[in-house]
């Protein structure tokens, strides 16, 4: 009976994934038109323009919208693998395949003893909540590598480190996956991966690290937590304006630099908390690696000067990995992230004009979405601390109480040399 129920659950999961992803493909291919701004223009115009530069062996050094590590070139060039399709269609197909790869990884992980397929359901349900933007950005590809890294982490630290290093060279945020790693081999493999890729790209293509200058000059994007200051201030005559700047819609004007600096300070405080947690933690379970990564990315997403809609894909992917483990503490933060994903769809692209105008609807949507992210961050951080630093009292277990637990699920002391 259990086998039959498992098969039915897997069939329902695959059917749900197939239907929702077909809808996403039809939306990005414009068979159906989703209301709001055209989210596919990033691929058909911006990515395609970068593709033409990159294919000639150089980075787009004169384009301030290029703000990505050098391995991002691989994602932008990847549609060349499907030469029989036009650039945009090929990109959407590859994004679809990356989505499928994440599902496969989560299904495999969830089918192991002591694991659960809740993670696969989180991914299946969470991605369509973000709408067509998911397939119109390369973040789903980065998330696929990050999910593979986390799922490899408990048993294969070298592979986890190598994948993390590669993912970090695609888009910087996956470096946070190492926050909960207790083995030197993971850190060393990540360093080698980053070092090799950095040398190869620096030697082969001019402008590999121009993105560092462009990234440092960004302001406060209209969807970020800090932007709420200016959305409210506009109601009282603030003299600034909203303009497309460095590839995103940002606030420009009085006190923007102050708010941007405060955001950086909050990110620094988040880093300090993570460092304190890492030094204080004494109890590491296999799920701790994923839960620490989830908390770290939540912190840096929430405090960032920019919270683009595609950033939510990262959180959905990490939440899905956390939910693969039984007995985890991330159920509520995961639910909050899923609700925030749906609100993100409402504010972009559906009612993005209201956000730009700072009217009642736009400001309300941002307060709700960003409030959900803040709540998810605080709850997840508190639960991580309590489960790893505040060790529960040991309860005596009778000798005949049952078989020993899976060794992979036993608490692990931090060991730098293991």
CSV table of C-alpha atoms in Angstrom, one decimal:
chain,number,residue,atom,x,y,z
A,1,UNK,CA,0.0,0.0,0.0
A,2,UNK,CA,2.8,2.4,0.9
A,3,UNK,CA,4.5,1.7,-2.5
A,4,UNK,CA,1.2,2.4,-4.3
A,5,UNK,CA,0.7,5.7,-2.4
A,6,UNK,CA,4.3,6.7,-3.2
A,7,UNK,CA,3.7,6.1,-6.9
A,8,UNK,CA,0.5,8.0,-6.9
A,9,UNK,CA,2.2,10.9,-5.1
A,10,UNK,CA,5.0,10.9,-7.6
A,11,UNK,CA,2.6,10.8,-10.5
A,12,UNK,CA,0.6,13.7,-9.1
A,13,UNK,CA,3.8,15.7,-8.6
A,14,UNK,CA,5.0,15.1,-12.2
A,15,UNK,CA,1.6,15.9,-13.6
A,16,UNK,CA,1.5,19.2,-11.7
A,17,UNK,CA,5.0,20.1,-12.8
A,18,UNK,CA,4.2,19.3,-16.5
A,19,UNK,CA,1.0,21.4,-16.6
A,20,UNK,CA,2.5,24.4,-14.8
A,21,UNK,CA,5.7,24.4,-16.8
A,22,UNK,CA,3.8,24.1,-20.1
A,23,UNK,CA,1.9,27.2,-19.1
A,24,UNK,CA,5.2,29.0,-18.3
A,25,UNK,CA,6.6,28.0,-21.7
A,26,UNK,CA,3.5,29.2,-23.5
A,27,UNK,CA,3.8,32.6,-21.6
A,28,UNK,CA,7.5,33.2,-22.4
A,29,UNK,CA,6.9,32.1,-26.0
A,30,UNK,CA,4.0,34.6,-26.1
A,31,UNK,CA,1.4,32.1,-27.1
A,32,UNK,CA,-0.4,33.7,-24.1
A,33,UNK,CA,0.4,37.2,-23.1
A,34,UNK,CA,0.9,37.9,-19.4
A,35,UNK,CA,-0.2,41.3,-18.2
A,36,UNK,CA,2.3,44.0,-17.3
A,37,UNK,CA,5.8,44.7,-18.8
A,38,UNK,CA,7.3,42.2,-21.2
A,39,UNK,CA,9.6,40.1,-19.0
A,40,UNK,CA,11.1,38.3,-22.0
A,41,UNK,CA,12.9,41.5,-23.3
A,42,UNK,CA,15.8,40.8,-21.1
A,43,UNK,CA,16.5,37.7,-23.1
A,44,UNK,CA,15.6,38.8,-26.5
A,45,UNK,CA,17.3,42.2,-26.3
A,46,UNK,CA,19.8,42.4,-23.4
A,47,UNK,CA,21.1,38.8,-23.3
A,48,UNK,CA,21.1,38.6,-27.0
A,49,UNK,CA,23.2,41.8,-27.2
A,50,UNK,CA,25.7,40.3,-24.7
A,51,UNK,CA,25.7,37.1,-26.6
A,52,UNK,CA,26.9,38.9,-29.7
A,53,UNK,CA,29.8,40.5,-27.7
A,54,UNK,CA,30.8,37.4,-25.8
A,55,UNK,CA,30.9,35.1,-28.8
A,56,UNK,CA,33.7,37.3,-30.2
A,57,UNK,CA,35.9,36.5,-27.1
A,58,UNK,CA,35.4,39.6,-24.9
A,59,UNK,CA,33.1,40.7,-22.1
A,60,UNK,CA,30.7,43.7,-22.5
A,61,UNK,CA,33.1,46.0,-20.7
A,62,UNK,CA,31.3,49.2,-21.9
A,63,UNK,CA,27.9,48.0,-20.8
A,64,UNK,CA,27.1,49.0,-17.1
A,65,UNK,CA,24.2,46.5,-17.1
A,66,UNK,CA,26.8,43.6,-17.2
A,67,UNK,CA,27.2,43.0,-13.4
A,68,UNK,CA,27.9,39.3,-13.3
A,69,UNK,CA,30.9,37.1,-12.5
A,70,UNK,CA,32.8,35.8,-15.6
A,71,UNK,CA,31.2,32.3,-15.7
A,72,UNK,CA,27.8,34.0,-16.4
A,73,UNK,CA,29.1,34.1,-20.0
A,74,UNK,CA,28.4,30.4,-20.2
A,75,UNK,CA,24.8,30.9,-19.4
A,76,UNK,CA,24.5,33.7,-21.9
A,77,UNK,CA,26.2,31.7,-24.6
A,78,UNK,CA,24.4,28.5,-23.8
A,79,UNK,CA,21.6,29.0,-26.4
A,80,UNK,CA,24.3,28.2,-29.0
A,81,UNK,CA,23.9,24.6,-27.9
A,82,UNK,CA,20.5,24.7,-29.8
A,83,UNK,CA,21.5,26.3,-33.1
A,84,UNK,CA,18.2,25.1,-34.7
A,85,UNK,CA,16.3,27.6,-32.5
A,86,UNK,CA,16.4,31.3,-32.3
A,87,UNK,CA,18.3,32.8,-29.4
A,88,UNK,CA,15.3,33.5,-27.1
A,89,UNK,CA,13.5,30.3,-27.7
A,90,UNK,CA,16.7,28.3,-27.1
A,91,UNK,CA,17.2,30.1,-23.8
A,92,UNK,CA,13.7,29.4,-22.6
A,93,UNK,CA,14.1,25.7,-23.5
A,94,UNK,CA,17.4,25.6,-21.5
A,95,UNK,CA,15.7,27.3,-18.5
A,96,UNK,CA,13.0,24.7,-18.7
A,97,UNK,CA,15.6,21.9,-18.7
A,98,UNK,CA,17.3,23.5,-15.7
A,99,UNK,CA,13.9,23.5,-13.9
A,100,UNK,CA,13.5,19.8,-14.8
A,101,UNK,CA,17.0,19.1,-13.5
A,102,UNK,CA,16.1,20.6,-10.1
A,103,UNK,CA,13.0,18.5,-10.0
A,104,UNK,CA,15.0,15.3,-10.7
A,105,UNK,CA,17.6,16.2,-8.0
A,106,UNK,CA,14.9,16.8,-5.4
A,107,UNK,CA,12.9,13.6,-6.3
A,108,UNK,CA,16.1,11.6,-6.1
A,109,UNK,CA,17.0,13.1,-2.7
A,110,UNK,CA,13.5,12.8,-1.4
A,111,UNK,CA,13.4,9.1,-2.3
A,112,UNK,CA,16.3,8.1,0.0
A,113,UNK,CA,15.7,6.5,3.4
A,114,UNK,CA,14.8,9.1,6.0
A,115,UNK,CA,14.0,11.8,3.5
A,116,UNK,CA,10.8,13.2,2.1
A,117,UNK,CA,9.4,14.5,-1.2
A,118,UNK,CA,8.1,17.7,0.3
A,119,UNK,CA,11.1,19.4,-1.2
A,120,UNK,CA,10.0,18.5,-4.7
A,121,UNK,CA,6.5,19.8,-4.0
A,122,UNK,CA,7.9,23.1,-2.8
A,123,UNK,CA,9.8,23.5,-6.1
A,124,UNK,CA,6.9,22.4,-8.2
A,125,UNK,CA,4.5,24.8,-6.4
A,126,UNK,CA,6.9,27.7,-5.8
A,127,UNK,CA,8.3,28.3,-9.3
A,128,UNK,CA,5.0,29.0,-11.1
A,129,UNK,CA,4.1,31.4,-8.3
A,130,UNK,CA,6.8,33.7,-9.8
A,131,UNK,CA,5.3,33.6,-13.3
A,132,UNK,CA,7.1,33.8,-16.6
A,133,UNK,CA,10.0,35.8,-15.1
A,134,UNK,CA,11.5,32.4,-14.0
A,135,UNK,CA,12.3,31.3,-17.5
A,136,UNK,CA,13.3,34.8,-18.7
A,137,UNK,CA,16.4,35.1,-16.4
A,138,UNK,CA,19.4,32.8,-16.0
A,139,UNK,CA,18.9,32.5,-12.2
A,140,UNK,CA,17.0,29.2,-12.6
A,141,UNK,CA,20.2,27.7,-14.1
A,142,UNK,CA,22.3,29.0,-11.2
A,143,UNK,CA,19.8,27.6,-8.7
A,144,UNK,CA,20.0,24.2,-10.4
A,145,UNK,CA,23.8,24.1,-9.7
A,146,UNK,CA,23.3,25.4,-6.1
A,147,UNK,CA,20.7,22.7,-5.4
A,148,UNK,CA,23.0,20.0,-6.7
A,149,UNK,CA,25.8,21.4,-4.5
A,150,UNK,CA,23.7,21.3,-1.3
A,151,UNK,CA,22.3,17.8,-2.0
A,152,UNK,CA,25.9,16.6,-2.5
A,153,UNK,CA,27.2,18.4,0.6
A,154,UNK,CA,26.4,15.9,3.4
A,155,UNK,CA,28.2,12.9,1.8
A,156,UNK,CA,30.5,14.4,-1.0
A,157,UNK,CA,32.1,17.6,0.3
A,158,UNK,CA,34.6,17.9,-2.5
A,159,UNK,CA,31.8,17.7,-5.1
A,160,UNK,CA,29.8,20.2,-3.1
A,161,UNK,CA,32.7,22.6,-3.0
A,162,UNK,CA,33.5,22.3,-6.7
A,163,UNK,CA,29.8,22.9,-7.6
A,164,UNK,CA,29.6,25.8,-5.2
A,165,UNK,CA,32.6,27.5,-6.6
A,166,UNK,CA,31.2,27.1,-10.1
A,167,UNK,CA,27.8,28.5,-9.1
A,168,UNK,CA,29.5,31.4,-7.4
A,169,UNK,CA,31.3,32.3,-10.6
A,170,UNK,CA,27.9,32.2,-12.4
A,171,UNK,CA,26.3,34.6,-9.8
A,172,UNK,CA,28.0,35.5,-6.5
A,173,UNK,CA,25.3,34.5,-4.0
A,174,UNK,CA,26.0,30.7,-4.0
A,175,UNK,CA,29.2,31.3,-2.1
A,176,UNK,CA,26.8,31.5,0.9
A,177,UNK,CA,26.2,27.8,0.6
A,178,UNK,CA,29.5,27.3,2.4
A,179,UNK,CA,28.3,29.0,5.6
A,180,UNK,CA,27.3,25.7,7.2
A,181,UNK,CA,30.1,23.5,5.7
A,182,UNK,CA,32.3,21.9,8.4
A,183,UNK,CA,34.8,20.1,6.2
A,184,UNK,CA,37.9,21.7,4.8
A,185,UNK,CA,37.5,19.7,1.7
A,186,UNK,CA,34.4,21.6,0.7
A,187,UNK,CA,36.1,25.0,1.2
A,188,UNK,CA,39.2,23.9,-0.6
A,189,UNK,CA,37.4,22.5,-3.6
A,190,UNK,CA,35.4,25.7,-3.8
A,191,UNK,CA,38.5,27.8,-3.7
A,192,UNK,CA,40.2,25.7,-6.4
A,193,UNK,CA,37.1,25.9,-8.6
A,194,UNK,CA,36.8,29.7,-8.3
A,195,UNK,CA,40.6,30.1,-8.8
A,196,UNK,CA,40.7,27.9,-11.9
A,197,UNK,CA,37.7,29.6,-13.5
A,198,UNK,CA,39.0,33.1,-12.6
A,199,UNK,CA,42.4,32.4,-14.2
A,200,UNK,CA,40.9,30.9,-17.3
A,201,UNK,CA,38.4,33.7,-18.0
A,202,UNK,CA,41.0,36.4,-17.1
A,203,UNK,CA,43.4,34.9,-19.6
A,204,UNK,CA,41.0,34.1,-22.3
A,205,UNK,CA,38.6,37.1,-22.3
A,206,UNK,CA,39.3,40.8,-21.6
A,207,UNK,CA,37.0,42.4,-19.0
A,208,UNK,CA,36.3,39.4,-17.0
A,209,UNK,CA,36.1,41.4,-13.7
A,210,UNK,CA,34.7,44.7,-14.9
A,211,UNK,CA,31.5,43.7,-13.2
A,212,UNK,CA,33.0,44.6,-9.8
A,213,UNK,CA,33.0,48.3,-10.6
A,214,UNK,CA,29.6,48.3,-12.1
A,215,UNK,CA,28.1,46.5,-9.2
A,216,UNK,CA,29.6,48.8,-6.6
A,217,UNK,CA,27.8,51.8,-8.2
A,218,UNK,CA,24.3,50.6,-8.0
A,219,UNK,CA,21.7,52.5,-6.0
A,220,UNK,CA,18.4,51.6,-4.2
A,221,UNK,CA,16.1,49.6,-6.5
A,222,UNK,CA,12.4,50.3,-6.2
A,223,UNK,CA,11.5,46.8,-4.9
A,224,UNK,CA,14.1,46.6,-2.2
A,225,UNK,CA,13.5,46.9,1.6
A,226,UNK,CA,15.2,50.3,1.7
A,227,UNK,CA,13.1,51.6,-1.2
A,228,UNK,CA,10.1,51.7,1.2
A,229,UNK,CA,11.6,54.8,2.7
A,230,UNK,CA,11.3,56.7,-0.6
A,231,UNK,CA,8.0,55.2,-1.5
A,232,UNK,CA,6.6,56.7,1.7
A,233,UNK,CA,8.6,59.9,1.3
A,234,UNK,CA,7.1,60.5,-2.1
A,235,UNK,CA,3.8,60.9,-0.5
A,236,UNK,CA,5.2,63.9,1.4
A,237,UNK,CA,6.9,65.7,-1.4
A,238,UNK,CA,10.3,64.0,-1.6
A,239,UNK,CA,12.1,65.6,-4.6
A,240,UNK,CA,13.8,62.5,-6.1
A,241,UNK,CA,12.8,60.5,-9.1
A,242,UNK,CA,12.6,56.9,-10.4
A,243,UNK,CA,14.8,56.1,-13.4
A,244,UNK,CA,16.3,53.1,-15.1
A,245,UNK,CA,19.8,53.0,-13.8
A,246,UNK,CA,22.5,50.3,-14.0
A,247,UNK,CA,20.0,47.9,-15.5
A,248,UNK,CA,17.3,48.3,-12.9
A,249,UNK,CA,14.6,50.8,-11.9
A,250,UNK,CA,16.1,52.8,-9.0
A,251,UNK,CA,15.4,55.8,-6.8
A,252,UNK,CA,17.7,58.7,-7.5
A,253,UNK,CA,17.8,61.9,-5.4
A,254,UNK,CA,18.4,63.2,-1.9
A,255,UNK,CA,19.3,60.7,0.8
A,256,UNK,CA,19.5,57.7,-1.6
A,257,UNK,CA,23.1,57.2,-0.8
A,258,UNK,CA,22.3,57.2,2.9
A,259,UNK,CA,19.7,54.4,2.5
A,260,UNK,CA,22.0,52.5,0.2
A,261,UNK,CA,24.8,52.7,2.8
A,262,UNK,CA,22.3,51.5,5.5
A,263,UNK,CA,21.5,48.5,3.4
A,264,UNK,CA,25.2,47.7,3.2
A,265,UNK,CA,25.5,48.1,6.9
A,266,UNK,CA,22.6,45.7,7.4
A,267,UNK,CA,24.3,43.2,5.1
A,268,UNK,CA,27.5,43.5,7.2
A,269,UNK,CA,25.5,42.9,10.4
A,270,UNK,CA,24.0,39.8,8.7
A,271,UNK,CA,27.5,38.6,7.9
A,272,UNK,CA,28.5,39.2,11.6
A,273,UNK,CA,25.5,37.2,12.8
A,274,UNK,CA,26.4,34.3,10.5
A,275,UNK,CA,30.0,34.4,11.7
A,276,UNK,CA,28.8,34.4,15.4
A,277,UNK,CA,26.5,31.5,14.6
A,278,UNK,CA,29.3,29.5,12.9
A,279,UNK,CA,31.6,30.0,15.8
A,280,UNK,CA,28.9,29.1,18.4
A,281,UNK,CA,27.2,26.2,16.7
A,282,UNK,CA,28.0,22.8,18.3
A,283,UNK,CA,25.4,20.5,16.8
A,284,UNK,CA,25.5,19.8,13.0
A,285,UNK,CA,23.0,17.5,11.4
A,286,UNK,CA,22.9,16.7,7.6
A,287,UNK,CA,20.1,19.2,7.2
A,288,UNK,CA,22.1,22.0,8.9
A,289,UNK,CA,24.1,22.7,5.7
A,290,UNK,CA,21.0,23.5,3.8
A,291,UNK,CA,19.2,25.3,6.6
A,292,UNK,CA,22.3,27.6,7.1
A,293,UNK,CA,22.5,28.3,3.4
A,294,UNK,CA,18.8,29.2,3.4
A,295,UNK,CA,19.2,31.6,6.3
A,296,UNK,CA,22.3,33.2,4.8
A,297,UNK,CA,20.7,33.8,1.4
A,298,UNK,CA,17.5,35.1,3.1
A,299,UNK,CA,19.6,37.6,5.1
A,300,UNK,CA,21.5,38.9,2.1
A,301,UNK,CA,18.5,39.0,-0.2
A,302,UNK,CA,16.4,40.9,2.3
A,303,UNK,CA,19.1,43.5,3.2
A,304,UNK,CA,20.2,43.9,-0.4
A,305,UNK,CA,19.9,47.3,-2.3
A,306,UNK,CA,18.2,45.3,-5.0
A,307,UNK,CA,15.5,42.6,-4.7
A,308,UNK,CA,14.7,41.6,-8.2
A,309,UNK,CA,11.9,39.1,-8.7
A,310,UNK,CA,14.2,36.4,-10.0
A,311,UNK,CA,16.0,36.5,-6.6
A,312,UNK,CA,13.0,34.6,-5.2
A,313,UNK,CA,14.0,31.6,-7.4
A,314,UNK,CA,17.1,31.2,-5.2
A,315,UNK,CA,15.0,31.1,-2.0
A,316,UNK,CA,12.5,28.7,-3.4
A,317,UNK,CA,15.3,26.3,-4.5
A,318,UNK,CA,17.0,26.4,-1.1
A,319,UNK,CA,13.7,26.1,0.8
A,320,UNK,CA,13.0,23.0,-1.4
A,321,UNK,CA,16.3,21.4,-0.4
A,322,UNK,CA,15.6,22.1,3.3
A,323,UNK,CA,12.2,20.4,3.0
A,324,UNK,CA,13.9,17.2,1.7
A,325,UNK,CA,15.0,16.4,5.3
A,326,UNK,CA,12.7,15.1,7.9
A,327,UNK,CA,12.6,16.9,11.2
A,328,UNK,CA,13.7,20.2,9.8
A,329,UNK,CA,12.8,23.6,11.3
A,330,UNK,CA,12.1,25.6,8.1
A,331,UNK,CA,8.5,24.8,7.5
A,332,UNK,CA,7.2,28.3,8.4
A,333,UNK,CA,9.9,30.2,6.7
A,334,UNK,CA,9.3,28.1,3.6
A,335,UNK,CA,5.6,28.9,3.7
A,336,UNK,CA,6.4,32.6,4.1
A,337,UNK,CA,8.8,32.5,1.1
A,338,UNK,CA,6.1,30.8,-1.1
A,339,UNK,CA,3.5,33.5,-0.2
A,340,UNK,CA,6.1,36.2,-0.8
A,341,UNK,CA,6.8,34.6,-4.2
A,342,UNK,CA,3.1,35.1,-5.2
A,343,UNK,CA,3.1,38.7,-3.9
A,344,UNK,CA,6.2,39.2,-6.0
A,345,UNK,CA,4.3,38.1,-9.1
A,346,UNK,CA,1.6,40.7,-8.3
A,347,UNK,CA,4.1,43.5,-7.9
A,348,UNK,CA,6.2,42.4,-10.9
A,349,UNK,CA,5.1,42.2,-13.6
A,350,UNK,CA,1.4,42.4,-13.0
A,351,UNK,CA,1.2,45.8,-11.2
A,352,UNK,CA,4.7,47.1,-11.6
A,353,UNK,CA,3.4,50.4,-12.9
A,354,UNK,CA,1.8,50.9,-9.4
A,355,UNK,CA,5.1,50.2,-7.7
A,356,UNK,CA,6.9,52.7,-9.9
A,357,UNK,CA,4.2,55.3,-9.2
A,358,UNK,CA,4.4,54.6,-5.5
A,359,UNK,CA,0.7,54.6,-5.3
A,360,UNK,CA,-1.4,52.8,-2.5
A,361,UNK,CA,-1.5,49.5,-4.3
A,362,UNK,CA,2.2,49.4,-5.2
A,363,UNK,CA,3.4,50.5,-1.8
A,364,UNK,CA,1.0,48.0,-0.1
A,365,UNK,CA,2.4,45.1,-2.2
A,366,UNK,CA,5.9,46.0,-1.4
A,367,UNK,CA,5.2,46.3,2.3
A,368,UNK,CA,3.6,42.9,2.3
A,369,UNK,CA,6.3,41.1,0.2
A,370,UNK,CA,9.2,42.7,2.0
A,371,UNK,CA,7.5,42.1,5.4
A,372,UNK,CA,7.1,38.5,4.6
A,373,UNK,CA,10.8,38.2,3.7
A,374,UNK,CA,11.8,40.0,6.9
A,375,UNK,CA,9.6,37.6,8.9
A,376,UNK,CA,11.0,34.5,7.1
A,377,UNK,CA,14.5,35.7,7.8
A,378,UNK,CA,14.0,36.3,11.5
A,379,UNK,CA,12.1,33.0,12.0
A,380,UNK,CA,14.6,30.9,10.1
A,381,UNK,CA,17.6,32.5,11.8
A,382,UNK,CA,16.1,32.0,15.3
A,383,UNK,CA,15.3,28.3,14.5
A,384,UNK,CA,18.7,27.7,13.1
A,385,UNK,CA,20.3,29.1,16.3
A,386,UNK,CA,18.1,27.2,18.6
A,387,UNK,CA,18.7,23.9,16.8
A,388,UNK,CA,22.4,24.1,16.5
A,389,UNK,CA,23.6,26.4,19.4
A,390,UNK,CA,21.0,25.8,22.0
A,391,UNK,CA,21.3,22.1,22.2
A,392,UNK,CA,18.3,20.3,23.7
A,393,UNK,CA,18.7,18.2,26.8
A,394,UNK,CA,19.6,14.6,26.0
A,395,UNK,CA,16.8,12.1,26.9
A,396,UNK,CA,17.7,8.6,27.9
A,397,UNK,CA,16.5,5.9,25.5
A,398,UNK,CA,15.9,2.3,26.5
A,399,UNK,CA,18.3,-0.2,25.0
A,400,UNK,CA,15.5,-2.1,23.3
A,401,UNK,CA,13.7,1.0,21.8
A,402,UNK,CA,14.4,0.1,18.2
A,403,UNK,CA,17.1,0.1,15.6
A,404,UNK,CA,19.9,2.6,15.5
A,405,UNK,CA,19.3,5.7,13.4
A,406,UNK,CA,20.9,6.1,10.0
A,407,UNK,CA,24.5,7.2,10.6
A,408,UNK,CA,24.0,10.0,8.1
A,409,UNK,CA,21.4,11.6,10.3
A,410,UNK,CA,23.4,11.6,13.6
A,411,UNK,CA,24.6,14.9,14.9
A,412,UNK,CA,28.1,15.8,13.7
A,413,UNK,CA,30.6,17.9,15.6
A,414,UNK,CA,32.3,20.5,13.5
A,415,UNK,CA,35.6,19.2,12.2
A,416,UNK,CA,37.9,21.3,10.1
A,417,UNK,CA,40.0,18.3,9.0
A,418,UNK,CA,37.4,15.7,8.3
